[in-house]
CSV table of N, CA and C and ligand atoms in Angstrom, one decimal:
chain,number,residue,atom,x,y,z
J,1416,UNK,N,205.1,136.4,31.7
J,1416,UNK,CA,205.4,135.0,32.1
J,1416,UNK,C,206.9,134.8,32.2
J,1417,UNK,N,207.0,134.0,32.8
J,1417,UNK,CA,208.5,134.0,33.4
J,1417,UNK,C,209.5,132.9,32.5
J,1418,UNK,N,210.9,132.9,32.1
J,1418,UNK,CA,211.5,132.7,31.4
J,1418,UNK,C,211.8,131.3,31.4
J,1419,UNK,N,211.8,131.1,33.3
J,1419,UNK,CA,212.5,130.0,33.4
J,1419,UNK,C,211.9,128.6,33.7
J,1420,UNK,N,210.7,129.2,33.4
J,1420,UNK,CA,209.8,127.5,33.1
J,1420,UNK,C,210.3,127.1,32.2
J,1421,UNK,N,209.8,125.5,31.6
J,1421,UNK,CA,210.4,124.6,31.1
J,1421,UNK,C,209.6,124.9,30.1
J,1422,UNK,N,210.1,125.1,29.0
J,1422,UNK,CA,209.1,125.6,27.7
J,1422,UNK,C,208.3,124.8,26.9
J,1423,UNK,N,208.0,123.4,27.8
J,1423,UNK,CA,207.2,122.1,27.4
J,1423,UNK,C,206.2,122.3,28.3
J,1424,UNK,N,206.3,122.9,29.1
J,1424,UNK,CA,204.8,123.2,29.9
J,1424,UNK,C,204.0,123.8,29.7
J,1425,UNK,N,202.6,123.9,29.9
J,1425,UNK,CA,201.3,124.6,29.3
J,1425,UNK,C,201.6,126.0,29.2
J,1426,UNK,N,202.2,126.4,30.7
J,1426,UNK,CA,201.9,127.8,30.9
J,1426,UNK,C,203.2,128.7,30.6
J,1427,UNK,N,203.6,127.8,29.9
J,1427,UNK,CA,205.2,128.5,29.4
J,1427,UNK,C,204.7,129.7,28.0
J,1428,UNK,N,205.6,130.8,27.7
J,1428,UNK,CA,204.9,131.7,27.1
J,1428,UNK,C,204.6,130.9,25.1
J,1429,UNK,N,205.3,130.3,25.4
J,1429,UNK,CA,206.0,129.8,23.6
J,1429,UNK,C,204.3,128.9,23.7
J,1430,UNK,N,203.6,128.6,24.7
J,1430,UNK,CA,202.5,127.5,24.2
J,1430,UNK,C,201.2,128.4,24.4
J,1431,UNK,N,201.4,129.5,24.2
J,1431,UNK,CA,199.9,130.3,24.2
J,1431,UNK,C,198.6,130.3,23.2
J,1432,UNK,N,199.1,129.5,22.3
J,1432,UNK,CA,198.2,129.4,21.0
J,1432,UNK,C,197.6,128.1,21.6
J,1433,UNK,N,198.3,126.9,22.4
J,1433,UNK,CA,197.4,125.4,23.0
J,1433,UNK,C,196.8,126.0,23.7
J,1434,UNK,N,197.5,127.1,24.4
J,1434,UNK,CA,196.9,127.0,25.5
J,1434,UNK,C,195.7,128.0,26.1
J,1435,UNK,N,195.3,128.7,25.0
J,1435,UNK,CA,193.9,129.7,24.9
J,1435,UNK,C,192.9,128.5,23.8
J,1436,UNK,N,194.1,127.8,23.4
J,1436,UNK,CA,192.8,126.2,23.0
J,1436,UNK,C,192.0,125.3,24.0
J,1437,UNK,N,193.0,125.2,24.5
J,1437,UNK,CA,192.6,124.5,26.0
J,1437,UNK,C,191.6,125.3,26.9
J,1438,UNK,N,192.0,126.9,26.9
J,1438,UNK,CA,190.7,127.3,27.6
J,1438,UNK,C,189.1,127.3,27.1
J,1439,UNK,N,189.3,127.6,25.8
J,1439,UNK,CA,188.2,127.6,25.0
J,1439,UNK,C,187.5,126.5,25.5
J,1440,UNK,N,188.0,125.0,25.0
J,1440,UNK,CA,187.5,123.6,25.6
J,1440,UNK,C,187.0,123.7,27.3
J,1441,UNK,N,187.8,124.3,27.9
J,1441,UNK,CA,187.6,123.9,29.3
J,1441,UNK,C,186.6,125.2,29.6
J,1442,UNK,N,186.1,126.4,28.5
J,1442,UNK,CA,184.9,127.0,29.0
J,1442,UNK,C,183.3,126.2,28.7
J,1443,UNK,N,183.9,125.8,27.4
J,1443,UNK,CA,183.0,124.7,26.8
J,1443,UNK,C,182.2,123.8,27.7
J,1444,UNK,N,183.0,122.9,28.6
J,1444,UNK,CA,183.3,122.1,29.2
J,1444,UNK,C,182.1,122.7,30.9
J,1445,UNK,N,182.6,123.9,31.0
J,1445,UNK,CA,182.1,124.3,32.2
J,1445,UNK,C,180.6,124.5,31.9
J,1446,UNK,N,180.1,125.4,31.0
J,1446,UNK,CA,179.1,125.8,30.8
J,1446,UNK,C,178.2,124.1,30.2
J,1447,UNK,N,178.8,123.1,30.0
J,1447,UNK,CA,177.9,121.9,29.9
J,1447,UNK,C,177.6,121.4,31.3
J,1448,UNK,N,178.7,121.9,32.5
J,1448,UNK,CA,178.3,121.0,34.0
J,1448,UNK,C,177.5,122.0,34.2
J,1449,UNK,N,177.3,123.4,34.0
J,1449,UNK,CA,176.1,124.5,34.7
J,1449,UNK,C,174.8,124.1,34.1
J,1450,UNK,N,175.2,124.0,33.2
J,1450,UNK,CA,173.4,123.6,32.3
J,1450,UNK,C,172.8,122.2,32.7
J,1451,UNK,N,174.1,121.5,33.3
J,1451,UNK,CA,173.6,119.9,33.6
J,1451,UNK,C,173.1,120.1,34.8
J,1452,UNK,N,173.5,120.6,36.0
J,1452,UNK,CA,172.8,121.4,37.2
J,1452,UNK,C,171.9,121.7,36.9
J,1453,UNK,N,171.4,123.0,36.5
J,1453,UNK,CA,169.9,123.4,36.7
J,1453,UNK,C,169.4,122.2,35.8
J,1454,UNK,N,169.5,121.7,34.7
J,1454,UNK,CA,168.8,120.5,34.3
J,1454,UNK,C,168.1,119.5,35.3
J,1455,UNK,N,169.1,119.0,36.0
J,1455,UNK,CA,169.0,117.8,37.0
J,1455,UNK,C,168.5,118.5,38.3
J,1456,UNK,N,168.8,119.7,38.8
J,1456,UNK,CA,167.6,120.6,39.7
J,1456,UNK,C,166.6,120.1,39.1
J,1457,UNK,N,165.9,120.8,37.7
J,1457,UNK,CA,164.5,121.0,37.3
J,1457,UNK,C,164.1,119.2,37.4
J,1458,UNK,N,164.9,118.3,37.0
J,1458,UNK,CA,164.5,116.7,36.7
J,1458,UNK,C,164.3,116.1,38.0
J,1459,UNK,N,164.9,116.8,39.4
J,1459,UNK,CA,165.2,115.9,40.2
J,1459,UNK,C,163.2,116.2,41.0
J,1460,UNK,N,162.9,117.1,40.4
J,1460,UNK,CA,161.7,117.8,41.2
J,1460,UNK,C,160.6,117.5,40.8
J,1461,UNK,N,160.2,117.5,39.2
J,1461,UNK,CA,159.3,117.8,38.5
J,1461,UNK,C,158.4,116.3,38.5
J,1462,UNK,N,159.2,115.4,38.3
J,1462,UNK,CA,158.6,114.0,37.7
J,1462,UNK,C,157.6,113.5,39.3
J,1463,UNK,N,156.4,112.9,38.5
J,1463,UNK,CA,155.3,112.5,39.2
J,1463,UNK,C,155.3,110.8,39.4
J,1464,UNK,N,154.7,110.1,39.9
J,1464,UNK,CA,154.3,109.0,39.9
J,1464,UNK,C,155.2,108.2,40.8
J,1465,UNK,N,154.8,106.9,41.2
J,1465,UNK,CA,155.1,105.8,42.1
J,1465,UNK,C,157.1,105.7,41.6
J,1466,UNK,N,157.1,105.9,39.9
J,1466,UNK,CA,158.2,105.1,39.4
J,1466,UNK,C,159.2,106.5,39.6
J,1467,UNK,N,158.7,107.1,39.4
J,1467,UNK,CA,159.8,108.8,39.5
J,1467,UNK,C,160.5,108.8,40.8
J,1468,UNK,N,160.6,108.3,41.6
J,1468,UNK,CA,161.9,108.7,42.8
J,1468,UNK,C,163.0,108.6,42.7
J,1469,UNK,N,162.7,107.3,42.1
J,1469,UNK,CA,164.0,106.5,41.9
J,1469,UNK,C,164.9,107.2,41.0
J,1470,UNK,N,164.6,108.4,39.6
J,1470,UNK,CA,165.0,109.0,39.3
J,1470,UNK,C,165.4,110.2,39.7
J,1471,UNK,N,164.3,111.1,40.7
J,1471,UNK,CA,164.6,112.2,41.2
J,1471,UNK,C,165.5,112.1,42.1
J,1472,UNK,N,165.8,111.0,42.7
J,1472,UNK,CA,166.9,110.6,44.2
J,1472,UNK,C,168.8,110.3,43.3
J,1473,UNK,N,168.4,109.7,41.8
J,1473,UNK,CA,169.4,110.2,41.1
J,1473,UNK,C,169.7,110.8,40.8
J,1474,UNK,N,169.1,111.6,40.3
J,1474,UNK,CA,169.2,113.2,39.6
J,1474,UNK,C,169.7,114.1,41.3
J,1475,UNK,N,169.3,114.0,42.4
J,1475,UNK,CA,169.6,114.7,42.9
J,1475,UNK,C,171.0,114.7,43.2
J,1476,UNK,N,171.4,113.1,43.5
J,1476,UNK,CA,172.9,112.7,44.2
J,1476,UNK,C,173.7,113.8,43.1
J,1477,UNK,N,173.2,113.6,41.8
J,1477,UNK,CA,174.3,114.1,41.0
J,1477,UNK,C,174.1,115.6,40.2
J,1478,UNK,N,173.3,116.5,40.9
J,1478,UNK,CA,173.6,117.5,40.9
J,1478,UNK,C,174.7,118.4,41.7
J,1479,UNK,N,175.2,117.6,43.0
J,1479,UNK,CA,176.4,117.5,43.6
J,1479,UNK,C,177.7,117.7,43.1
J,1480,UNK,N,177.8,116.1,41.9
J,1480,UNK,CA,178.6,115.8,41.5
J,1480,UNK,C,179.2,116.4,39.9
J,1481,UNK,N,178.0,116.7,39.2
J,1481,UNK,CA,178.5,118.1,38.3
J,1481,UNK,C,178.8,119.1,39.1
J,1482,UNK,N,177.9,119.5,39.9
J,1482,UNK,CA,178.4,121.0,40.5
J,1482,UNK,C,180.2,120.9,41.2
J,1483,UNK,N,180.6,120.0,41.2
J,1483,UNK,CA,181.8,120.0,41.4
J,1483,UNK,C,182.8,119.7,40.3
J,1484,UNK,N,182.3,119.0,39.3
J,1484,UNK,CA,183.0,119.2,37.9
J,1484,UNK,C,183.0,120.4,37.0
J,1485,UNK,N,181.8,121.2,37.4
J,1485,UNK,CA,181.8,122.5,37.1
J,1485,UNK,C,182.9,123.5,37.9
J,1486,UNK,N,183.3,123.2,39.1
J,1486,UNK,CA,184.4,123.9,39.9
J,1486,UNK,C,185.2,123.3,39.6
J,1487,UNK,N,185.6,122.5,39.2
J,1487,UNK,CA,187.3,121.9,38.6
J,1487,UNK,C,187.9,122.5,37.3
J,1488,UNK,N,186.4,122.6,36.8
J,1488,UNK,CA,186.6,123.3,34.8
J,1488,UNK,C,187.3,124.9,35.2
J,1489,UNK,N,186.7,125.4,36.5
J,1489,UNK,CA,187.2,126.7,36.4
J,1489,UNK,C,188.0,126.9,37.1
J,1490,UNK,N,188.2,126.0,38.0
J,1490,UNK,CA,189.9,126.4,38.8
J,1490,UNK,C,190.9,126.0,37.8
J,1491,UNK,N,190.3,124.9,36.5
J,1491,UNK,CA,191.6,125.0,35.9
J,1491,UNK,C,191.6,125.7,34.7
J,1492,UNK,N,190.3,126.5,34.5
J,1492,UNK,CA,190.7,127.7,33.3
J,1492,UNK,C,191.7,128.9,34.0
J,1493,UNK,N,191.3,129.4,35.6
J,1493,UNK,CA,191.7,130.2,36.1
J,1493,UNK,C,193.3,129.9,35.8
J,1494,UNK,N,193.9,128.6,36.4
J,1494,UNK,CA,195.4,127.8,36.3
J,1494,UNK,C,195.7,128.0,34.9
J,1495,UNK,N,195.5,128.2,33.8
J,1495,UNK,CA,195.8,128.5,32.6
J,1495,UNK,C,195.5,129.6,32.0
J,1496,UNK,N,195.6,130.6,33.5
J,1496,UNK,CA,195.4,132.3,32.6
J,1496,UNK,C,194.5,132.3,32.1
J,1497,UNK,N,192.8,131.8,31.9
J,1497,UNK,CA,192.1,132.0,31.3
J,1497,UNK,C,191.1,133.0,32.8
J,1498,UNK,N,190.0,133.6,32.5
J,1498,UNK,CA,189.0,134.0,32.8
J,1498,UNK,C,187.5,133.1,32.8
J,1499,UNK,N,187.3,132.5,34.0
J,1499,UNK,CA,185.8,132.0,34.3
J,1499,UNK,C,185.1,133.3,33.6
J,1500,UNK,N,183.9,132.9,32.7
J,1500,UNK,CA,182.8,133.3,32.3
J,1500,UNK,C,181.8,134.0,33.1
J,1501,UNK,N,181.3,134.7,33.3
J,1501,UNK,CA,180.4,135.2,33.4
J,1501,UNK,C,179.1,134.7,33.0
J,1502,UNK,N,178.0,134.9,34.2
J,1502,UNK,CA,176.2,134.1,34.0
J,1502,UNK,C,176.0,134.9,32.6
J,1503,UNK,N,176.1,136.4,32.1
J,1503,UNK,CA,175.8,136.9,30.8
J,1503,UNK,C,176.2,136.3,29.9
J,1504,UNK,N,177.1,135.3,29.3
J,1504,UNK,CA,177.5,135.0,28.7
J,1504,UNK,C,177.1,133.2,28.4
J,1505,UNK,N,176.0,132.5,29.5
J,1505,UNK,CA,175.7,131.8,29.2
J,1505,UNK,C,175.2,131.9,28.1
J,1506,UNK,N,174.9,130.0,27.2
J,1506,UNK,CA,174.0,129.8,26.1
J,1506,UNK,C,173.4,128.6,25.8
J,1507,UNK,N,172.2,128.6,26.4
J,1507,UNK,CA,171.7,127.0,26.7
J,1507,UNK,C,171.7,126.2,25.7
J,1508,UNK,N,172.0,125.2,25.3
J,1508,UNK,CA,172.4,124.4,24.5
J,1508,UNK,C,171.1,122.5,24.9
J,1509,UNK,N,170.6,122.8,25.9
J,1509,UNK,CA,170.2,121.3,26.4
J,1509,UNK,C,168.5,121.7,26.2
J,1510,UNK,N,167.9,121.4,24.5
J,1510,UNK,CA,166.4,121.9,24.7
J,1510,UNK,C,165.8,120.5,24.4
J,1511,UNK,N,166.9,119.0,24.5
J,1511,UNK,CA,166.7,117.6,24.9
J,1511,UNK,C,165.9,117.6,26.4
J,1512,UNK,N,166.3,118.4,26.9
J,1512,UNK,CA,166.0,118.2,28.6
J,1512,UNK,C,165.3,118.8,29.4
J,1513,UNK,N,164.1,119.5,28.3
J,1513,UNK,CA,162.8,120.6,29.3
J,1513,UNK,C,162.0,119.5,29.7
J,1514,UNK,N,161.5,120.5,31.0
J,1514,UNK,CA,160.6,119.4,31.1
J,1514,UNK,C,159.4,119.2,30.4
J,1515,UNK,N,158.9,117.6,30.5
J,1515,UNK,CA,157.8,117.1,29.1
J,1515,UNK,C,156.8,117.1,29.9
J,1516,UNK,N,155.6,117.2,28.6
J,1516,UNK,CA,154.9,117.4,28.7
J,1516,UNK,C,153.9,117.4,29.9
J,1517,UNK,N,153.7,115.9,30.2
J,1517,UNK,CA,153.5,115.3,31.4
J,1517,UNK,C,154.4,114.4,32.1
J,1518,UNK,N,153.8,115.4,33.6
J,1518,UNK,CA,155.4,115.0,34.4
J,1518,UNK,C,155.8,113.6,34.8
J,1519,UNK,N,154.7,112.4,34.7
J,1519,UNK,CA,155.0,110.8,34.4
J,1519,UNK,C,155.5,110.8,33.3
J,1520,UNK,N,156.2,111.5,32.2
J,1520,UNK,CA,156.8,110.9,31.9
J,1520,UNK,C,158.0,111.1,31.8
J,1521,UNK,N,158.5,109.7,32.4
J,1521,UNK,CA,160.0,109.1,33.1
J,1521,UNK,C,160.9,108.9,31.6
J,1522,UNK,N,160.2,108.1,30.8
J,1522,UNK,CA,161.0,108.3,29.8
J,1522,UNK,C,162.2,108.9,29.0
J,1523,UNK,N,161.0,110.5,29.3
J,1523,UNK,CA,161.4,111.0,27.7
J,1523,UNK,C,162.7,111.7,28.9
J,1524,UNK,N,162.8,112.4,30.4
J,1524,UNK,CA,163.7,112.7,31.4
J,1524,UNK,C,164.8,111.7,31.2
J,1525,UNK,N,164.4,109.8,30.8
J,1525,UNK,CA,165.6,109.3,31.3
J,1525,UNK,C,166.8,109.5,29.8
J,1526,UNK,N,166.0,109.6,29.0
J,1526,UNK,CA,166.6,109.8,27.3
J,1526,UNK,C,167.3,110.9,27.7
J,1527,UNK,N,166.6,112.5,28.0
J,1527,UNK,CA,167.5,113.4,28.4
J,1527,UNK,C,168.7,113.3,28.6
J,1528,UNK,N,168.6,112.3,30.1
J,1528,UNK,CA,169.4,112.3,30.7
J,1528,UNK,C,171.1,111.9,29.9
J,1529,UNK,N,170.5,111.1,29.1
J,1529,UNK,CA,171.6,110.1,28.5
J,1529,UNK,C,172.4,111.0,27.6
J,1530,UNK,N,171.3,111.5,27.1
J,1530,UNK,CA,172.0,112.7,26.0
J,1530,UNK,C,173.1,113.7,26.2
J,1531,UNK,N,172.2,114.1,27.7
J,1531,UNK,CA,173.0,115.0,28.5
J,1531,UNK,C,174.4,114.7,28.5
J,1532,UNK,N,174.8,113.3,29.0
J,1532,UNK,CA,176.0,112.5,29.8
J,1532,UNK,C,176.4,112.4,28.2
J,1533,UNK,N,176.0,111.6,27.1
J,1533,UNK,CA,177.0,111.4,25.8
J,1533,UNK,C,177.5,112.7,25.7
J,1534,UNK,N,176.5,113.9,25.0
J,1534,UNK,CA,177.4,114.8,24.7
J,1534,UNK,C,178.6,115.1,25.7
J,1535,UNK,N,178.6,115.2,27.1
J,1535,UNK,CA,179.5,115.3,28.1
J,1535,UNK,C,180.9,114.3,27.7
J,1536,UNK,N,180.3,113.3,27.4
J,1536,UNK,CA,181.7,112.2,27.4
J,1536,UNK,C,182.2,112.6,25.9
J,1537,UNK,N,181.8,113.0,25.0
J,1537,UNK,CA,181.9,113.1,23.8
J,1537,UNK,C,183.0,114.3,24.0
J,1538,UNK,N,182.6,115.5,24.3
J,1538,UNK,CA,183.4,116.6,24.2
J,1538,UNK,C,184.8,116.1,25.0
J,1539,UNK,N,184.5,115.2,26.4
J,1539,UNK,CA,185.6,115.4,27.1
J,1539,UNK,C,186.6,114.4,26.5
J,1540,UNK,N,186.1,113.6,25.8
J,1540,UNK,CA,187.5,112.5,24.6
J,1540,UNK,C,188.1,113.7,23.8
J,1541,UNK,N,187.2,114.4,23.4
J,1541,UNK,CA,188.2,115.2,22.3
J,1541,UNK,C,189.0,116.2,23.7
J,1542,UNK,N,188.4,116.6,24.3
J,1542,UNK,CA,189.6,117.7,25.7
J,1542,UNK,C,190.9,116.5,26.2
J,1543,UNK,N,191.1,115.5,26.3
J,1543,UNK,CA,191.6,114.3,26.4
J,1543,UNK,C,192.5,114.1,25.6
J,1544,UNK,N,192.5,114.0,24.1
J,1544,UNK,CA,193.1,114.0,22.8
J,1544,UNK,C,194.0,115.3,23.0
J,1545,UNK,N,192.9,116.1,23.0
J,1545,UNK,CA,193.7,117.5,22.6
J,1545,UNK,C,194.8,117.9,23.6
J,1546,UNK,N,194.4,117.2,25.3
J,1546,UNK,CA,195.5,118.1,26.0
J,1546,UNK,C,196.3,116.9,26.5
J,1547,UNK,N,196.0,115.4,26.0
J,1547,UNK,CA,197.4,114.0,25.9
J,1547,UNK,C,198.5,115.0,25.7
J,1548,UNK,N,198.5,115.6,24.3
J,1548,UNK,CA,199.4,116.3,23.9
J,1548,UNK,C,200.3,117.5,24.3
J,1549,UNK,N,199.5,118.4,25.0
J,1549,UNK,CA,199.9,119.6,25.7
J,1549,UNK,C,200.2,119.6,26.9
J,1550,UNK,N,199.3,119.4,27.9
J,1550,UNK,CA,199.1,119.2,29.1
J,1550,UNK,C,198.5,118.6,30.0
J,1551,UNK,N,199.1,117.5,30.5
J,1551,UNK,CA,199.0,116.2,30.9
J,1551,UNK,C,198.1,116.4,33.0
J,1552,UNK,N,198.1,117.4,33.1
J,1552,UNK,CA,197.0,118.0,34.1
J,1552,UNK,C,196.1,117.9,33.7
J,1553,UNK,N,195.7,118.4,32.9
J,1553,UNK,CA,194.2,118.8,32.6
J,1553,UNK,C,193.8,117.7,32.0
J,1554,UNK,N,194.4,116.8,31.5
J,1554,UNK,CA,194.3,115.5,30.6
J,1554,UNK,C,194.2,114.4,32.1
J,1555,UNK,N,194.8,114.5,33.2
J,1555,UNK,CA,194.4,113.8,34.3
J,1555,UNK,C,193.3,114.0,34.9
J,1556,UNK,N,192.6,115.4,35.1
J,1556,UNK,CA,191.8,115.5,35.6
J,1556,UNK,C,190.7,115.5,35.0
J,1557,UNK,N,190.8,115.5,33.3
J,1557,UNK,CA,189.5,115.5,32.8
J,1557,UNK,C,189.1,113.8,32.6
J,1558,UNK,N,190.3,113.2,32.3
J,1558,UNK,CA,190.1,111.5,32.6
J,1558,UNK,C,188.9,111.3,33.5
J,1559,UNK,N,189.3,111.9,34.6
J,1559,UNK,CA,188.8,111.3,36.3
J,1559,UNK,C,187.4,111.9,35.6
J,1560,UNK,N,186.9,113.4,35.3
J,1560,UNK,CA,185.7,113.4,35.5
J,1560,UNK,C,184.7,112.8,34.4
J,1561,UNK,N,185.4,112.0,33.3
J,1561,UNK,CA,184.8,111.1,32.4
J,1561,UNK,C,184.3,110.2,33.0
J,1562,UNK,N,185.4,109.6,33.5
J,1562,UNK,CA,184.8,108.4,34.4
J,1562,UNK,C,182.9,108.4,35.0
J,1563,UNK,N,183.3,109.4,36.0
J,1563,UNK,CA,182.2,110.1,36.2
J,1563,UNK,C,180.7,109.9,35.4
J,1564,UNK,N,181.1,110.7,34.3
J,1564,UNK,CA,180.1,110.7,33.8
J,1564,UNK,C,179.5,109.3,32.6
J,1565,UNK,N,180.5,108.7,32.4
J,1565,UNK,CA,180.1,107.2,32.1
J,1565,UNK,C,179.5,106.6,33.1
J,1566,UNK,N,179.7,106.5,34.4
J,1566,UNK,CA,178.8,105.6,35.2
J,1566,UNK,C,177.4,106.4,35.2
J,1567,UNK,N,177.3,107.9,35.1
J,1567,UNK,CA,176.3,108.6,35.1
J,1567,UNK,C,175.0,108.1,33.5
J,1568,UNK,N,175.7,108.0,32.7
J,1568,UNK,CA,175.6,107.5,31.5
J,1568,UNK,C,174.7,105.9,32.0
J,1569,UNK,N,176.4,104.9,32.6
J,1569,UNK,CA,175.3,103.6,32.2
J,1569,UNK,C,174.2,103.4,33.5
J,1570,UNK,N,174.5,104.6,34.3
J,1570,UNK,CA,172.6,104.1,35.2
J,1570,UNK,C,171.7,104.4,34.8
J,1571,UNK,N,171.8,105.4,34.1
J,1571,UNK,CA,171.0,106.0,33.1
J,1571,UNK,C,170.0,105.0,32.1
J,1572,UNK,N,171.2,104.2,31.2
J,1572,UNK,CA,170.8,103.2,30.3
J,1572,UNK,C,170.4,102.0,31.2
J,1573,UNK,N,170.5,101.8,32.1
J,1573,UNK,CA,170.4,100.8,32.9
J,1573,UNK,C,168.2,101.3,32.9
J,1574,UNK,N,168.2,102.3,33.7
J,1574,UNK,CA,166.9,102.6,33.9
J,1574,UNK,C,166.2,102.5,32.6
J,1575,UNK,N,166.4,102.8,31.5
J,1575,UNK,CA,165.7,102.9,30.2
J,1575,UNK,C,165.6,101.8,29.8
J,1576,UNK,N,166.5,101.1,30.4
J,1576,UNK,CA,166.7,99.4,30.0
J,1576,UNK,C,165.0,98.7,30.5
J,1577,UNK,N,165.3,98.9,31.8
J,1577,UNK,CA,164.0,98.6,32.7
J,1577,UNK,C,162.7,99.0,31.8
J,1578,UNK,N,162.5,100.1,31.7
J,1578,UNK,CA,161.3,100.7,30.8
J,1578,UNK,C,161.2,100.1,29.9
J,1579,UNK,N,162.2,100.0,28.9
J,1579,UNK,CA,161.8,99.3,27.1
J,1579,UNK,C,161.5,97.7,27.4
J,1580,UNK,N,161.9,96.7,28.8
J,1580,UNK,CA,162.0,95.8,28.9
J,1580,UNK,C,160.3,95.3,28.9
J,1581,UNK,N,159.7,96.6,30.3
J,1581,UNK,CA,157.9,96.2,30.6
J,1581,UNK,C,157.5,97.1,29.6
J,1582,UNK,N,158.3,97.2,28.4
J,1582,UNK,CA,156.9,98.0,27.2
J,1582,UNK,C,156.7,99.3,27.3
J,1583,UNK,N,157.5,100.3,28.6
J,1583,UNK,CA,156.9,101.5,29.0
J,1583,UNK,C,157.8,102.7,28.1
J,1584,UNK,N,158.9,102.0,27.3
J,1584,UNK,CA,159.5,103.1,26.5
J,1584,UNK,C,159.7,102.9,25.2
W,1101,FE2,FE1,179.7,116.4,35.0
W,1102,FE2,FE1,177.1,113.5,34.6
């Protein structure tokens, strides 16, 4: 790495201990938007009944919209010398989100769902904290895709709202 970067920047050689921190986070980070994909595939499909569209037509818009938060995590691991992962090295982490038992039920998918999105917002405050400090890129871009997933979050709670309201959750 070259001498005459500014030694306050990520990719300067003196910040290699943040910044194989930062990758770790931002592998972390990727392999939660892959697992939320095929999740929201399997959710957008499976659910039965009159009341299920309205969630499968959600689930589908935003299988889009991770799958492109999942390409930002890795163009910016690549941007910090790190290496995108490899599919062998996946490790499913989401056993909130199989599908249940019976496919009416909307429920126990919309709870998933939520879970899905907290842990997401959860990890990305602490990637936020951690790269305020270091590097203010990845701290812009991971803002934006929090955003994201808070709105994904409150339609979420919004729908489950509906359900607990007519008694159905
Ligand atoms: Fe996402
Ligand atoms: Fe999301």
């Amino acid at each position: 790495m070259s001498g005459d970067r500014g030694s306050r920047d990520i990719l300067a050689e003196e910040n290699t201990v943040d910044r194989e921190k930062l990758v770790e986070m931002l592998i972390k980070a990727y392999w939660m938007e892959m697992e939320t994909v095929m999740s929201y595939v399997t959710n957008s499909v499976n659910p039965d009944g009159v009341r299920a569209s309205e969630i499968k037509e959600s689930l589908a818009a935003d299988i889009t919209e991770e799958l492109g938060h999942a390409q930002q995590f890795a163009a910016r691991i690549k941007e910090l010398y790190g290496v995108v992962p490899g599919s062998m090295d996946f490790k499913p982490q989401m056993d909130f989100l199989q599908p249940p038992a019976e496919q009416t039920d909307i429920p126990a998918i919309i709870r998933g769902v939520i879970q899905a999105e907290s842990g997401a917002i959860s990890h990305y405050n602490d990637l936020i904290d951690f790269a305020g400090d270091v590097d203010p890129v990845t701290e812009d871009m991971v803002i934006a895709i929090l955003r994201d997933e808070q709105g994904h979050m409150r339609e979420f709670e919004g729908f489950l709202r509906e359900y607990e309201v007519e008694g159905l959750a």
